[in-house]
Amino acid sequence: YDIWVLRMGDRKAQPFLRTAFNESVPRFSPDGRWLAYISNESGRYEIYVQPYPGPGGKWQISTDGGTEPVWNRNGRELFYRSGDKMMAVDIATQPSFAASKPRMLFAGQYVPTSATFPNYDVSADGQRFLMLKPTEQAQAAPTQINVVLNWFEELKQKVPTGKK
């Protein structure tokens, strides 16, 4: 796997990161100047960041494996998963790029994802996470689907607005 970009002006795809290793799950920083991604160049998947569109070096962000990078919307923090742990790294881009030591936010059994996209999201303030938990017991697939027609009309009848 390699990372490609599509230029919107001429709709031409071009390689951004093409190596002998697998790079995937690219995520632009909120300002669009940095790209976080995973690569297995160390022998296991780790999180890396490099400037976009370049030039510049790259920085390994995770230290004990990492997948599913997601930027905090303020651009000063990067979240990722390492096994059953949710990790965070403080990011500074001025005057130059710097990343703090990863810290664990919490751990838990959450549904893992494939290596193609994060399986969670973070609130705008970076304080809450939306994640999928596995069910306690296997459930059979539903055998019936109920379709409600004109549900908005029924809602208006059951919850009057008080206007006359």
Short mmCIF file of C-alpha atoms in Angstrom, two decimals:
data_model
loop_
_atom_site.label_atom_id
_atom_site.label_comp_id
_atom_site.label_asym_id
_atom_site.label_seq_id
_atom_site.Cartn_x
_atom_site.Cartn_y
_atom_site.Cartn_z
CA TYR A 1 0.00 0.00 0.00
CA ASP A 2 1.13 3.52 -0.80
CA ILE A 3 -0.39 6.95 -0.24
CA TRP A 4 -1.57 8.90 -3.26
CA VAL A 5 -3.15 12.36 -3.53
CA LEU A 6 -5.65 13.68 -6.03
CA ARG A 7 -5.10 17.26 -7.16
CA MET A 8 -8.52 18.85 -7.40
CA GLY A 9 -7.48 21.32 -10.11
CA ASP A 10 -6.64 18.81 -12.84
CA ARG A 11 -8.05 15.64 -11.20
CA LYS A 12 -4.69 13.86 -11.56
CA ALA A 13 -3.63 11.32 -8.97
CA GLN A 14 0.01 11.31 -7.98
CA PRO A 15 2.00 9.33 -5.44
CA PHE A 16 2.78 11.11 -2.18
CA LEU A 17 4.48 8.26 -0.32
CA ARG A 18 5.66 5.23 -2.25
CA THR A 19 8.08 2.85 -0.52
CA ALA A 20 8.73 -0.87 -0.21
CA PHE A 21 6.63 -0.81 3.00
CA ASN A 22 2.89 -0.52 3.56
CA GLU A 23 1.68 3.02 4.25
CA SER A 24 -2.00 3.67 4.74
CA VAL A 25 -4.72 5.41 6.80
CA PRO A 26 -3.57 8.93 5.86
CA ARG A 27 -5.13 11.78 7.85
CA PHE A 28 -4.55 15.47 7.12
CA SER A 29 -4.06 17.80 10.07
CA PRO A 30 -6.85 20.39 10.45
CA ASP A 31 -4.69 23.06 8.77
CA GLY A 32 -3.82 20.67 5.90
CA ARG A 33 -0.05 21.11 6.41
CA TRP A 34 0.72 17.72 8.01
CA LEU A 35 -0.13 14.13 7.18
CA ALA A 36 -0.39 11.39 9.80
CA TYR A 37 -0.34 7.80 8.56
CA ILE A 38 0.64 4.26 9.52
CA SER A 39 3.60 2.35 8.13
CA ASN A 40 5.10 -1.05 8.85
CA GLU A 41 8.65 -0.01 8.00
CA SER A 42 9.80 -0.78 11.57
CA GLY A 43 8.43 -4.34 11.35
CA ARG A 44 5.06 -3.44 12.90
CA TYR A 45 2.57 -0.67 12.26
CA GLU A 46 3.53 2.66 13.81
CA ILE A 47 2.18 6.19 13.43
CA TYR A 48 4.24 8.71 11.46
CA VAL A 49 3.75 12.39 10.59
CA GLN A 50 5.35 14.36 7.79
CA PRO A 51 4.74 17.76 6.21
CA TYR A 52 2.32 18.07 3.32
CA PRO A 53 3.03 18.60 0.52
CA GLY A 54 6.64 18.61 1.70
CA PRO A 55 9.51 18.85 1.65
CA GLY A 56 10.67 17.73 5.04
CA GLY A 57 11.41 14.76 7.19
CA LYS A 58 9.09 12.42 8.97
CA TRP A 59 8.59 11.75 12.65
CA GLN A 60 7.63 8.48 14.29
CA ILE A 61 4.87 9.33 16.75
CA SER A 62 4.00 5.96 18.34
CA THR A 63 6.58 3.96 20.26
CA ASP A 64 4.89 0.62 20.88
CA GLY A 65 2.78 0.06 17.77
CA GLY A 66 -0.03 2.24 16.53
CA THR A 67 -3.00 2.33 14.18
CA GLU A 68 -5.99 4.56 13.40
CA PRO A 69 -4.56 8.10 13.71
CA VAL A 70 -7.10 10.91 14.25
CA TRP A 71 -6.20 14.57 14.73
CA ASN A 72 -7.73 16.69 17.45
CA ARG A 73 -9.54 19.47 15.62
CA ASN A 74 -7.27 22.02 17.29
CA GLY A 75 -4.30 20.46 15.43
CA ARG A 76 -2.22 20.26 18.61
CA GLU A 77 -2.95 16.64 19.51
CA LEU A 78 -2.93 13.32 17.65
CA PHE A 79 -4.87 10.29 18.88
CA TYR A 80 -4.25 6.68 17.90
CA ARG A 81 -4.92 3.14 19.05
CA SER A 82 -2.26 0.75 20.30
CA GLY A 83 -3.91 -2.62 20.91
CA ASP A 84 -6.71 -1.96 23.42
CA LYS A 85 -5.24 1.40 24.50
CA MET A 86 -6.24 4.85 23.25
CA MET A 87 -3.15 7.01 23.07
CA ALA A 88 -2.56 10.75 22.69
CA VAL A 89 0.48 12.77 21.66
CA ASP A 90 0.82 16.54 21.95
CA ILE A 91 1.95 18.11 18.68
CA ALA A 92 3.67 21.45 18.12
CA THR A 93 4.42 22.71 14.62
CA GLN A 94 5.94 26.11 15.42
CA PRO A 95 8.78 27.04 15.34
CA SER A 96 9.44 23.45 14.19
CA PHE A 97 7.72 20.09 14.48
CA ALA A 98 7.81 18.42 17.90
CA ALA A 99 5.82 15.56 19.40
CA SER A 100 5.51 14.65 23.08
CA LYS A 101 5.91 11.18 24.48
CA PRO A 102 2.73 9.14 23.89
CA ARG A 103 0.39 8.88 26.89
CA MET A 104 -2.42 6.43 27.44
CA LEU A 105 -5.86 8.03 27.79
CA PHE A 106 -7.82 4.85 28.52
CA ALA A 107 -7.96 1.17 27.69
CA GLY A 108 -10.85 -1.10 26.82
CA GLN A 109 -12.13 -3.76 24.52
CA TYR A 110 -13.44 -1.88 21.49
CA VAL A 111 -14.15 -3.19 18.03
CA PRO A 112 -10.91 -3.11 16.03
CA THR A 113 -10.79 -1.83 12.50
CA SER A 114 -9.15 -2.87 9.31
CA ALA A 115 -6.07 -0.91 8.35
CA THR A 116 -8.07 1.36 6.06
CA PHE A 117 -9.83 3.84 8.37
CA PRO A 118 -10.27 4.69 12.05
CA ASN A 119 -13.16 2.96 13.80
CA TYR A 120 -13.79 5.85 16.20
CA ASP A 121 -14.20 9.60 16.24
CA VAL A 122 -13.38 12.41 18.64
CA SER A 123 -15.60 15.30 19.70
CA ALA A 124 -14.74 18.81 18.49
CA ASP A 125 -13.26 19.70 21.89
CA GLY A 126 -11.15 16.52 21.97
CA GLN A 127 -12.67 15.39 25.27
CA ARG A 128 -15.06 12.61 24.21
CA PHE A 129 -14.66 9.55 22.02
CA LEU A 130 -17.27 7.66 20.07
CA MET A 131 -16.26 3.99 19.78
CA LEU A 132 -17.89 0.65 19.06
CA LYS A 133 -18.01 -1.93 21.83
CA PRO A 134 -18.45 -5.60 21.02
CA THR A 135 -21.72 -7.12 22.18
CA GLU A 136 -21.67 -9.32 25.26
CA GLN A 137 -23.20 -12.22 23.37
CA ALA A 138 -23.59 -13.06 19.75
CA GLN A 139 -26.92 -11.97 18.39
CA ALA A 140 -28.77 -13.51 15.50
CA ALA A 141 -29.41 -11.34 12.49
CA PRO A 142 -32.81 -9.66 12.57
CA THR A 143 -35.53 -11.57 10.77
CA GLN A 144 -37.93 -8.64 10.49
CA ILE A 145 -37.59 -5.01 9.52
CA ASN A 146 -40.33 -2.54 10.44
CA VAL A 147 -40.82 0.40 8.10
CA VAL A 148 -42.83 3.32 9.46
CA LEU A 149 -44.50 5.49 6.84
CA ASN A 150 -45.56 9.07 7.55
CA TRP A 151 -43.74 8.97 10.88
CA PHE A 152 -43.44 12.74 10.95
CA GLU A 153 -47.24 13.09 10.84
CA GLU A 154 -47.58 10.61 13.70
CA LEU A 155 -44.96 12.54 15.66
CA LYS A 156 -46.90 15.79 15.21
CA GLN A 157 -50.03 14.11 16.57
CA LYS A 158 -48.27 12.65 19.60
CA VAL A 159 -46.22 15.75 20.44
CA PRO A 160 -48.28 18.83 19.65
CA THR A 161 -46.36 22.05 19.16
CA GLY A 162 -48.86 24.17 21.11
CA LYS A 163 -49.48 26.50 18.15
CA LYS A 164 -53.07 27.20 17.09
#
